[in-house]
JSON list of C-alpha atoms in Angstrom, two decimals:
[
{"chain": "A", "resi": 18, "resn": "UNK", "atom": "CA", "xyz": [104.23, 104.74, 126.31]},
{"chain": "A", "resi": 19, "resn": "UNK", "atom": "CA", "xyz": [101.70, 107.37, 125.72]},
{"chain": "A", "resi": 20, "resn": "UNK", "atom": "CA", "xyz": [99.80, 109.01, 128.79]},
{"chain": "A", "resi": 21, "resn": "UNK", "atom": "CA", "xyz": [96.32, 110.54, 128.80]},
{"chain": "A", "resi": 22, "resn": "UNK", "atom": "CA", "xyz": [97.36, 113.76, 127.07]},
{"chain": "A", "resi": 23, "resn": "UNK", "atom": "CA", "xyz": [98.97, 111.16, 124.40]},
{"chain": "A", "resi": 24, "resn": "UNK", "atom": "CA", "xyz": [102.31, 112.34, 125.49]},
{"chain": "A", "resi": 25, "resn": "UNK", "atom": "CA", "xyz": [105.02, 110.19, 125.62]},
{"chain": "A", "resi": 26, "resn": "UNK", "atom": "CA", "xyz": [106.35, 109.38, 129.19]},
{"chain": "A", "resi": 27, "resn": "UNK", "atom": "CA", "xyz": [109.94, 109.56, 129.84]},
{"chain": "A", "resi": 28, "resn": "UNK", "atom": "CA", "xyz": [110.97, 105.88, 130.21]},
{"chain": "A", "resi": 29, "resn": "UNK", "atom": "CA", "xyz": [114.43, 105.91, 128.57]},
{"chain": "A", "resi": 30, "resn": "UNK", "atom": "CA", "xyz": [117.62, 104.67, 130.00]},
{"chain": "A", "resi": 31, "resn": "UNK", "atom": "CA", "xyz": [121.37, 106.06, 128.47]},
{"chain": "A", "resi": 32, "resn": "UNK", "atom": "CA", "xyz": [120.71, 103.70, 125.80]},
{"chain": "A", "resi": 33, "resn": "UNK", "atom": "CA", "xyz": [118.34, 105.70, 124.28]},
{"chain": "A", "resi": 34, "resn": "UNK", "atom": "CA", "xyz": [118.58, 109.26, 125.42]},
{"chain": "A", "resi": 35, "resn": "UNK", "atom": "CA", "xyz": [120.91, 111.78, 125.92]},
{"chain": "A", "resi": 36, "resn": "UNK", "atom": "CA", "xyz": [121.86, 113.86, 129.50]},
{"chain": "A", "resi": 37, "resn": "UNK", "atom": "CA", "xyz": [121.75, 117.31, 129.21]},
{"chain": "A", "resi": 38, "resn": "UNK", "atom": "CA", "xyz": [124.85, 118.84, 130.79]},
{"chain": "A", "resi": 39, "resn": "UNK", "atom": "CA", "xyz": [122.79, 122.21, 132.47]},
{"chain": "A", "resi": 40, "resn": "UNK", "atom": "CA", "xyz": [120.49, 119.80, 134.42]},
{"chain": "A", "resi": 41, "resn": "UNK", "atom": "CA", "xyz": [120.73, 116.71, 134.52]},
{"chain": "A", "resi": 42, "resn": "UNK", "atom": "CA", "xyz": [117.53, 115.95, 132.64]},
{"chain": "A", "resi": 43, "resn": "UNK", "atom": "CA", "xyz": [117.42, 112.68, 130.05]},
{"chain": "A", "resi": 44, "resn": "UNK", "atom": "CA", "xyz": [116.53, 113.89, 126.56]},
{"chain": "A", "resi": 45, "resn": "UNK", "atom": "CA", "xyz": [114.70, 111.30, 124.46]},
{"chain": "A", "resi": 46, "resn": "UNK", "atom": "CA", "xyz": [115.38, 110.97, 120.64]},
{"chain": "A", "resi": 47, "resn": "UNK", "atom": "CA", "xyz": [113.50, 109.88, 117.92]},
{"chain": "A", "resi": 48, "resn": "UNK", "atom": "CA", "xyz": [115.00, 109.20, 114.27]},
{"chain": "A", "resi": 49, "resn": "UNK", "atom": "CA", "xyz": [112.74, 110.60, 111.39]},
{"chain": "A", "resi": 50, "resn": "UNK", "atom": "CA", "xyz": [111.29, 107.37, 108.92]},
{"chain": "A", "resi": 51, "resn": "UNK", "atom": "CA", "xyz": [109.12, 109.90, 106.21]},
{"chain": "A", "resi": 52, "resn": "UNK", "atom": "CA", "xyz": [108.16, 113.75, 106.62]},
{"chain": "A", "resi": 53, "resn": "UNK", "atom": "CA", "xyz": [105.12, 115.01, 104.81]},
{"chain": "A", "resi": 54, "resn": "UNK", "atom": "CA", "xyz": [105.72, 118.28, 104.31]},
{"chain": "A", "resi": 55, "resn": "UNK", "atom": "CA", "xyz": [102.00, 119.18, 103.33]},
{"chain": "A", "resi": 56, "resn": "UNK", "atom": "CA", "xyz": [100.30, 117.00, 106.12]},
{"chain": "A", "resi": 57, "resn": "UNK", "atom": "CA", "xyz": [98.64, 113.51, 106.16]},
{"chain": "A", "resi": 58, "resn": "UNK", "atom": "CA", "xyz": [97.10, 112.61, 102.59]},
{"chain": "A", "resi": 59, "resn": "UNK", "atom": "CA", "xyz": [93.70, 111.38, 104.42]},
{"chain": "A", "resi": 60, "resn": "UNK", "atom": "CA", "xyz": [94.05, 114.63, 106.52]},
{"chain": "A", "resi": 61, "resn": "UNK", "atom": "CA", "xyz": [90.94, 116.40, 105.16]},
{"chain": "A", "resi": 62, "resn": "UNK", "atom": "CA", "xyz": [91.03, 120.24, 106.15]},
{"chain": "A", "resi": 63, "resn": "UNK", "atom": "CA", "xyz": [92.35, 123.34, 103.77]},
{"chain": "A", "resi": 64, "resn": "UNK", "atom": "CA", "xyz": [96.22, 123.05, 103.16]},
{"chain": "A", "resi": 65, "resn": "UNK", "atom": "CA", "xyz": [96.93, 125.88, 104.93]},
{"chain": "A", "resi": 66, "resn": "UNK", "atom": "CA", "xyz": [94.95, 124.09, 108.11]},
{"chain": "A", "resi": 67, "resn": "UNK", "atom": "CA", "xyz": [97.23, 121.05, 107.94]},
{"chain": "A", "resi": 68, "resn": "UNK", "atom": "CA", "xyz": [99.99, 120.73, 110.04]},
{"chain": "A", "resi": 69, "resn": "UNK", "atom": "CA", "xyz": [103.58, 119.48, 109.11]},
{"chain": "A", "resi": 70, "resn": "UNK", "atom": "CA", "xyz": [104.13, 115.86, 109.98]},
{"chain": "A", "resi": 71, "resn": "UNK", "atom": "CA", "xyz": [106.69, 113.15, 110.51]},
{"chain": "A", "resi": 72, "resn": "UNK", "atom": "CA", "xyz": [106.77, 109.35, 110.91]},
{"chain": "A", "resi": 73, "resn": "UNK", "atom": "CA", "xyz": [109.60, 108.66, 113.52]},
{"chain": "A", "resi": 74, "resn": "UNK", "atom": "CA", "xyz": [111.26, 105.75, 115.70]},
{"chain": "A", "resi": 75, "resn": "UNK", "atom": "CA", "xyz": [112.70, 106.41, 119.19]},
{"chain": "A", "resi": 76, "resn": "UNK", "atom": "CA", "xyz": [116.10, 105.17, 120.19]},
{"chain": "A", "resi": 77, "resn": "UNK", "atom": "CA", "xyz": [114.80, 104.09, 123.50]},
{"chain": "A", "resi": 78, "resn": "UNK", "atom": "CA", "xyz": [112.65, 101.29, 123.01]},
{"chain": "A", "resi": 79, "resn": "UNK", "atom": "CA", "xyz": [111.45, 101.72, 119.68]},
{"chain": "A", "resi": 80, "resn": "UNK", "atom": "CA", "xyz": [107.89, 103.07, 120.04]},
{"chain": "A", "resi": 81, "resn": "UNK", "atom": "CA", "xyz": [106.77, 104.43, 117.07]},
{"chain": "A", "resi": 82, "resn": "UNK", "atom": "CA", "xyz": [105.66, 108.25, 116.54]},
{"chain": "A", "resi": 83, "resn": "UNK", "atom": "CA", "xyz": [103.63, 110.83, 114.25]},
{"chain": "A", "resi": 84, "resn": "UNK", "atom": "CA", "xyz": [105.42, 113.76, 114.94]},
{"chain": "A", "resi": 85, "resn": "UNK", "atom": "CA", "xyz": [103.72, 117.09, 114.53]},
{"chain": "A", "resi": 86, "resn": "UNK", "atom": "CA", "xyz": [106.48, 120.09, 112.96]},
{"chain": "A", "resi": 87, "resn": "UNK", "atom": "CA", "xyz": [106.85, 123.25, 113.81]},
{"chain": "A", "resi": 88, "resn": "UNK", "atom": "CA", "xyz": [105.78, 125.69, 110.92]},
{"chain": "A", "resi": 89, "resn": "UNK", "atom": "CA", "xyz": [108.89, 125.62, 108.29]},
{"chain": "A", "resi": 90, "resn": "UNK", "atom": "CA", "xyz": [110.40, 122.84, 110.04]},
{"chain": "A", "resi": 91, "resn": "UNK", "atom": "CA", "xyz": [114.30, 121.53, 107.92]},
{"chain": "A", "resi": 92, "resn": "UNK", "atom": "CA", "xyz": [113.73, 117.72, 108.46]},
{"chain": "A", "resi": 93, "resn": "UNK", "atom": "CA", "xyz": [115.60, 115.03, 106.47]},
{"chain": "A", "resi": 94, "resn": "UNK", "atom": "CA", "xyz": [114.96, 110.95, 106.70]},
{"chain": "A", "resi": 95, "resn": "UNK", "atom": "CA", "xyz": [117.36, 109.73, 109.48]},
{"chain": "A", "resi": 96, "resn": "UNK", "atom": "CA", "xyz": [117.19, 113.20, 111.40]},
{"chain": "A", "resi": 97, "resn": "UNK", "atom": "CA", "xyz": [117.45, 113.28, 115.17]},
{"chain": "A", "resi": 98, "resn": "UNK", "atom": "CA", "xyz": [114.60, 115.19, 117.09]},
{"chain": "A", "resi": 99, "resn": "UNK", "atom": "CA", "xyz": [114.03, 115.46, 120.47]},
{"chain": "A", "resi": 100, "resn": "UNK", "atom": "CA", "xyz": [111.06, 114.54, 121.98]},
{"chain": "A", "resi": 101, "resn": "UNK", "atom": "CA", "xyz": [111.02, 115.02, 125.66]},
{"chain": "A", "resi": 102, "resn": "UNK", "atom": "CA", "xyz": [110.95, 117.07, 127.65]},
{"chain": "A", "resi": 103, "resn": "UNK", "atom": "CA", "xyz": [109.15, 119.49, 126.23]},
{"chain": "A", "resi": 104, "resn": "UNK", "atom": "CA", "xyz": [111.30, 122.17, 127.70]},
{"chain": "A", "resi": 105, "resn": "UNK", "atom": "CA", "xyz": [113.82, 120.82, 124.73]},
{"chain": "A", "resi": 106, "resn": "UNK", "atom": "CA", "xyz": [111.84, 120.31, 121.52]},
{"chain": "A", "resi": 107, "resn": "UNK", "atom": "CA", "xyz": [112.87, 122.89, 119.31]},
{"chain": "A", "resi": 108, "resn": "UNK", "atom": "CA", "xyz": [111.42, 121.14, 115.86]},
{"chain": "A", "resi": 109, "resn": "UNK", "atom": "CA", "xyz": [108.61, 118.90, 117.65]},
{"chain": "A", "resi": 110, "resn": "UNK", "atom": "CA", "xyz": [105.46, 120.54, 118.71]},
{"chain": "A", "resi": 111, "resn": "UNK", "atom": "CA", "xyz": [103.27, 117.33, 119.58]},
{"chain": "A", "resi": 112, "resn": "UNK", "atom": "CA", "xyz": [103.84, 114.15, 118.97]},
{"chain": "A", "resi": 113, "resn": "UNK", "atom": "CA", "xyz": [101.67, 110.51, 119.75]},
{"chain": "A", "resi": 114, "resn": "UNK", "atom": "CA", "xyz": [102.22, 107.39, 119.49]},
{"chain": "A", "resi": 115, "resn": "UNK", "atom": "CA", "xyz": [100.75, 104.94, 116.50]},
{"chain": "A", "resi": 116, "resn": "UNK", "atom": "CA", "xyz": [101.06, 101.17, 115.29]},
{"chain": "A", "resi": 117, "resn": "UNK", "atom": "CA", "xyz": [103.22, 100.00, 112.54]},
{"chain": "A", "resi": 118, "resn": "UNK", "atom": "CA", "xyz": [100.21, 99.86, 110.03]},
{"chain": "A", "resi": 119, "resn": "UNK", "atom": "CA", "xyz": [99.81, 103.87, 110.73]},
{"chain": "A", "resi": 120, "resn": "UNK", "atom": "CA", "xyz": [103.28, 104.32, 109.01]},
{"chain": "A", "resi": 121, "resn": "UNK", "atom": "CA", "xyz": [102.94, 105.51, 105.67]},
{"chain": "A", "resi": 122, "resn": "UNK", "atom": "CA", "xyz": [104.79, 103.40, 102.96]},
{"chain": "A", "resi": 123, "resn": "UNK", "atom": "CA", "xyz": [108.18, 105.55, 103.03]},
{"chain": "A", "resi": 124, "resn": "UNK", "atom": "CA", "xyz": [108.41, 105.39, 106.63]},
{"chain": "A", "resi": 125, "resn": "UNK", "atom": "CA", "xyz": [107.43, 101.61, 106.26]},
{"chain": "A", "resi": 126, "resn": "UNK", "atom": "CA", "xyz": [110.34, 101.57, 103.85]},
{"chain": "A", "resi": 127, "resn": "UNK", "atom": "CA", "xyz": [113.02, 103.01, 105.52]},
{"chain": "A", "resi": 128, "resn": "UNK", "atom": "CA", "xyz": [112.15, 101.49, 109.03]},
{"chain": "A", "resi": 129, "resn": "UNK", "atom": "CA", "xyz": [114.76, 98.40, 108.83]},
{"chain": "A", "resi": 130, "resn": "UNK", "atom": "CA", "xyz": [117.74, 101.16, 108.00]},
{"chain": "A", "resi": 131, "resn": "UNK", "atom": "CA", "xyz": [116.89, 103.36, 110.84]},
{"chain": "A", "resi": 132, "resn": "UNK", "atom": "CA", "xyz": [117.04, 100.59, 112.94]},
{"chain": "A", "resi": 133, "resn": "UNK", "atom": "CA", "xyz": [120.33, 99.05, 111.72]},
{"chain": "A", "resi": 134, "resn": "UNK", "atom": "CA", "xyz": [121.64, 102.90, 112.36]},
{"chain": "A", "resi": 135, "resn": "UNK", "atom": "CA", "xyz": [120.38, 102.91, 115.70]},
{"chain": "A", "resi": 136, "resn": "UNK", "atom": "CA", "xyz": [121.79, 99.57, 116.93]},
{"chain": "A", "resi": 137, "resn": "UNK", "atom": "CA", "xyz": [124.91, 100.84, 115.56]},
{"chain": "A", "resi": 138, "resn": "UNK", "atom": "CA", "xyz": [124.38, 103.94, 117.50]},
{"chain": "A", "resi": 139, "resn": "UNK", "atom": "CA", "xyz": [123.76, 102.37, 120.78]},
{"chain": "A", "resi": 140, "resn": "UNK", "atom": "CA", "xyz": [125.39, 99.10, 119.99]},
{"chain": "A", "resi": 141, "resn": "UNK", "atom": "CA", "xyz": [126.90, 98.42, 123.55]},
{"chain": "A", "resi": 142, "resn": "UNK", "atom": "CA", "xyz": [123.24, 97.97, 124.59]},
{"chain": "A", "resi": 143, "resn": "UNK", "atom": "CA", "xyz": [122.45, 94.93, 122.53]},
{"chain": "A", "resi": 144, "resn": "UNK", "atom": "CA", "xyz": [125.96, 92.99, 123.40]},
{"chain": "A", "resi": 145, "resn": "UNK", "atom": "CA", "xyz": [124.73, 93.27, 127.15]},
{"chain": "A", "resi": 146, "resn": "UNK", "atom": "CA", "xyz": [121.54, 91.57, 125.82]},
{"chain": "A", "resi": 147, "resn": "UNK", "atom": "CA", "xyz": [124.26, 88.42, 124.95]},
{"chain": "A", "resi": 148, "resn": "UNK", "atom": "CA", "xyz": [126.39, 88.67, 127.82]},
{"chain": "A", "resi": 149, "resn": "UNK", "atom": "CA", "xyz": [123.08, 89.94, 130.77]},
{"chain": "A", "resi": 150, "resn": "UNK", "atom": "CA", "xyz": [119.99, 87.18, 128.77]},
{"chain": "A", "resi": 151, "resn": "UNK", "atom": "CA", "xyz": [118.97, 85.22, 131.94]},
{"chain": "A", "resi": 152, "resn": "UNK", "atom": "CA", "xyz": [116.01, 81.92, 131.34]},
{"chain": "A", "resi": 153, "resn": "UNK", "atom": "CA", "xyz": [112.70, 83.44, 130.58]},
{"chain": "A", "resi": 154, "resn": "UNK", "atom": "CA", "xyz": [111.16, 79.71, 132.08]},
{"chain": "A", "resi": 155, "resn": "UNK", "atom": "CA", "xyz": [112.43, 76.89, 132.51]},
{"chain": "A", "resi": 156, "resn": "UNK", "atom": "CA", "xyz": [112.58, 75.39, 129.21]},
{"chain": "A", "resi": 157, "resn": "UNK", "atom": "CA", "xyz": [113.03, 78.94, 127.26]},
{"chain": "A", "resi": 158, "resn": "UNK", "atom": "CA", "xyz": [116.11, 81.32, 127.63]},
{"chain": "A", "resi": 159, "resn": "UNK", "atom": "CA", "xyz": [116.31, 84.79, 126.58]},
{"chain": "A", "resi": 160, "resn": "UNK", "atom": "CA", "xyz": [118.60, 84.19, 123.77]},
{"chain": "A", "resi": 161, "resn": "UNK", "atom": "CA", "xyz": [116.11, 81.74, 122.35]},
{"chain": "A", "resi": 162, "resn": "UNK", "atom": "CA", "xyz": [113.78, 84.26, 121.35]},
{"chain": "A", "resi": 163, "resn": "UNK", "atom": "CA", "xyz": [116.48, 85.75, 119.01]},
{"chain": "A", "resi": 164, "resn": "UNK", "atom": "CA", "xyz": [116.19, 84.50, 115.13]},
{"chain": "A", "resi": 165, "resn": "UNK", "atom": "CA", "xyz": [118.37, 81.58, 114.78]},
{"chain": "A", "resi": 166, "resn": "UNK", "atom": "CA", "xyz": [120.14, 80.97, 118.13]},
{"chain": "A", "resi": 167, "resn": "UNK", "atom": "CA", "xyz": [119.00, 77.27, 119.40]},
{"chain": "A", "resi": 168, "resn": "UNK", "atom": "CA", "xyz": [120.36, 75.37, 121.75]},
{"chain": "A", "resi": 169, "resn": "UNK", "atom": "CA", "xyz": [123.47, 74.99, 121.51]},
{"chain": "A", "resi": 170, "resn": "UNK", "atom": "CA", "xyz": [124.21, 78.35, 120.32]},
{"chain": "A", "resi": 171, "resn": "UNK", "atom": "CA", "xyz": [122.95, 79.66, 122.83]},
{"chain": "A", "resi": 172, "resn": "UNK", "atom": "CA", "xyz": [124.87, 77.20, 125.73]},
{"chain": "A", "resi": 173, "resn": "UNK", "atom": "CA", "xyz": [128.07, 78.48, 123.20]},
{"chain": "A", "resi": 174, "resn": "UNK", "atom": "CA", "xyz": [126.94, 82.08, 124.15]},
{"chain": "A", "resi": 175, "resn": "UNK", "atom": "CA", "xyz": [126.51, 81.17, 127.59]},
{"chain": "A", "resi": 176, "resn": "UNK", "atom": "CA", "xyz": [130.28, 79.23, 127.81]},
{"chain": "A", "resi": 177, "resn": "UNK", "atom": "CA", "xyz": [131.64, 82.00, 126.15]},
{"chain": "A", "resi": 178, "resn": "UNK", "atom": "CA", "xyz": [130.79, 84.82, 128.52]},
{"chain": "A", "resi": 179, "resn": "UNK", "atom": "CA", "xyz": [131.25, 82.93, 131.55]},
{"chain": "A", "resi": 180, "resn": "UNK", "atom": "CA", "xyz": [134.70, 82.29, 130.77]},
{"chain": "A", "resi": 181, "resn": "UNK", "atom": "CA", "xyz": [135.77, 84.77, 128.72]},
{"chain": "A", "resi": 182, "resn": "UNK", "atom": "CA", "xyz": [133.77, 87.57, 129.97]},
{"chain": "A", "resi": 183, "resn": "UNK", "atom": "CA", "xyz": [131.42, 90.33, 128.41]},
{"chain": "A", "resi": 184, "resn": "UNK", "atom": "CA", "xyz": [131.38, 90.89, 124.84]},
{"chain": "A", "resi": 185, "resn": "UNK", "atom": "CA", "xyz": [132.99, 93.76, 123.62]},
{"chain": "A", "resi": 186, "resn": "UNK", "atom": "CA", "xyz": [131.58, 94.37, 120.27]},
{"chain": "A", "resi": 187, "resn": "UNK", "atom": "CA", "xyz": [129.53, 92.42, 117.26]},
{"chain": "A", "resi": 188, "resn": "UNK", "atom": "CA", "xyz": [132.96, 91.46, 115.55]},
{"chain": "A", "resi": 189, "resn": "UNK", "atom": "CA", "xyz": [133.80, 89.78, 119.16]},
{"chain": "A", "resi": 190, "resn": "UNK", "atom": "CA", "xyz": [130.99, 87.97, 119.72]},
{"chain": "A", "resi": 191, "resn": "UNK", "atom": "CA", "xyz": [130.70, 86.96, 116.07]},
{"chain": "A", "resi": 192, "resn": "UNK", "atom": "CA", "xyz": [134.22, 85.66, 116.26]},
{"chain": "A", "resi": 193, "resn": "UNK", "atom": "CA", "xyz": [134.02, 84.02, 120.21]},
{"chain": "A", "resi": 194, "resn": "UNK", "atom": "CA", "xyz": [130.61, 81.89, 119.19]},
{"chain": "A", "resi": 195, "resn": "UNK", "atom": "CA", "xyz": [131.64, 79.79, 116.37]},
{"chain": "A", "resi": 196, "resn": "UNK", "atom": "CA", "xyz": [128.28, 79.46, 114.28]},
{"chain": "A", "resi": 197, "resn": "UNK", "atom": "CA", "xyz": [126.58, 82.87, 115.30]},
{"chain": "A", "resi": 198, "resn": "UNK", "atom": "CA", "xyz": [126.74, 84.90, 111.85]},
{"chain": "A", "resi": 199, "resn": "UNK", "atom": "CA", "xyz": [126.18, 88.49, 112.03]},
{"chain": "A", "resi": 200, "resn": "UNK", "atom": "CA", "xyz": [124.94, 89.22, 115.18]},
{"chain": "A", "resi": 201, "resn": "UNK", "atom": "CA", "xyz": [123.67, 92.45, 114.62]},
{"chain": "A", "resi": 202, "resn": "UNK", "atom": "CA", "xyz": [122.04, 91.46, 111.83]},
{"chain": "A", "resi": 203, "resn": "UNK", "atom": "CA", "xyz": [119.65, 89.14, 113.94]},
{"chain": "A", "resi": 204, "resn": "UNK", "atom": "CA", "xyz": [118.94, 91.91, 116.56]},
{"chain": "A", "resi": 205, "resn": "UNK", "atom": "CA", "xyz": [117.64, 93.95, 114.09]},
{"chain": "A", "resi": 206, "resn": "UNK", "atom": "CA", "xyz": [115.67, 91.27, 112.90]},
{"chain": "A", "resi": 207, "resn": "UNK", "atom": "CA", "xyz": [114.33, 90.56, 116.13]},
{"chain": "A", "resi": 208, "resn": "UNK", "atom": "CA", "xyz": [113.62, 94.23, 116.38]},
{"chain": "A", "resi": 209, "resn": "UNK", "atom": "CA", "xyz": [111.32, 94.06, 113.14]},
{"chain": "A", "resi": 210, "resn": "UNK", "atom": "CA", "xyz": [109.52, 91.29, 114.28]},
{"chain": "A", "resi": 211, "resn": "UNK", "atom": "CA", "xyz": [108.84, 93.17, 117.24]},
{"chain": "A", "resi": 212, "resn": "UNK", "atom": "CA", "xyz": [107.34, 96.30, 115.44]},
{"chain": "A", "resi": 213, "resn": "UNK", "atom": "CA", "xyz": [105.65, 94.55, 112.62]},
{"chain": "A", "resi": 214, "resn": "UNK", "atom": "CA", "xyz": [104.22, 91.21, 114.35]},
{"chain": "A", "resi": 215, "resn": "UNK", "atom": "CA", "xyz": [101.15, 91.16, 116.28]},
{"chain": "A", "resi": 216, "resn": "UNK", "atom": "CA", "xyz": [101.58, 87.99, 118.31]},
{"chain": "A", "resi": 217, "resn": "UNK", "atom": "CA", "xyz": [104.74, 88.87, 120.23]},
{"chain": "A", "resi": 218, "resn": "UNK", "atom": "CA", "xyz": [104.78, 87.09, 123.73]},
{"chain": "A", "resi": 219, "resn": "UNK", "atom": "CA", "xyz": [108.23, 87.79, 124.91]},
{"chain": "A", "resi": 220, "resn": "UNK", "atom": "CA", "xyz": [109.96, 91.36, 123.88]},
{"chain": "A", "resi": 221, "resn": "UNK", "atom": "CA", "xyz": [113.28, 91.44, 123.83]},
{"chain": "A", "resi": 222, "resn": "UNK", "atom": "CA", "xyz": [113.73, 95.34, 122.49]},
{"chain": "A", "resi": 223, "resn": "UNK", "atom": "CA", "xyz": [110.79, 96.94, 122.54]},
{"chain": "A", "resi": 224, "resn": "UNK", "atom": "CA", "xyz": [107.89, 98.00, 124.73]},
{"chain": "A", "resi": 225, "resn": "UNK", "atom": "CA", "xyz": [104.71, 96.89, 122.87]},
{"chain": "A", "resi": 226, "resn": "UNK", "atom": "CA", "xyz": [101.49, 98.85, 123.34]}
]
């Protein structure tokens, strides 16, 4: 989340940053969706007044960036960068965070890929979701708000981790839950519906705004 300087706050666990040996400090990343090498098209100062810019998504929880580039700045689509702290940036200069409609259409594009990469990346994090999802109330669990898991896919969930203890990857769980087809597949769609839906009451993966 942003704070009043529109700086991003370091929220992150280890599933979405990285420790830096020298001190101990959490380094945030964020995956590039689009880079506009000549600024934002409704950006309307000189082109030599317009700053470098990139669409991004964090690893952490998915917020949502416009990254401003350093002068010159070698960026590629699916490009690490860190964003905090600020001690680390080396490509980043400022960065704030922005909705899923400020995207522009490659970033909107390439969104779903980036995040298929980064539950790959940090994949251990979404099989605790499966083997940590406690009820939500009393009538909903936390593996009901996942695409496609019911009832009794999620009590098959449940069975399976309480005897046969945490799951150790996708393949695992996929082959452990008889019925539950491409798990991954369905966190990353839960991850979309997160970014792109408005009317979101529970979150499962990302922070909201």
């Amino acid at each position: 989340m942003t704070d009043a300087n529109g700086e991003t706050a370091n929220e992150e666990d280890a599933s979405g940053a990285d420790e830096s040996e020298e001190d101990g400090r959490d380094e945030e990343y964020a995956v590039v969706l689009d880079h506009l090498p000549y600024g934002r098209p409704d950006d309307d100062r000189p082109q030599h007044q317009k700053p470098e810019v990139a669409y991004a998504v964090g690893e952490g929880s998915f917020d949502l960036f416009e990254l401003t580039l350093a002068e010159d700045a070698d960026v590629s689509i699916g490009d690490r960068l860190v964003v905090a702290p600020e001690a680390d940036r080396e490509i980043v200069s400022r960065y704030r965070e922005i909705q899923y409609e400020d995207l522009s259409r490659g970033a909107e594009q390439e969104l779903e890929y980036v995040v298929e990469e980064i539950v790959d990346r940090h994949a251990q994090r979404f099989l605790d979701y499966f083997t940590e999802a406690q009820p939500l109330t009393l009538r909903l669990h936390q593996l009901n708000i996942l695409p496609g898991i019911g009832e009794k896919l999620r009590n098959d969930i449940l069975d399976s981790r309480k005897y046969d203890g945490p799951f150790e990857s996708f393949e695992d769980l996929e082959e452990r839950v008889s019925g539950l087809h491409n798990p991954k597949q369905i966190v990353v769609d839960r991850i979309m519906e997160e970014l792109t839906e408005d009317e979101i009451k529970y979150r499962a993966f990302t922070t909201g705004s």
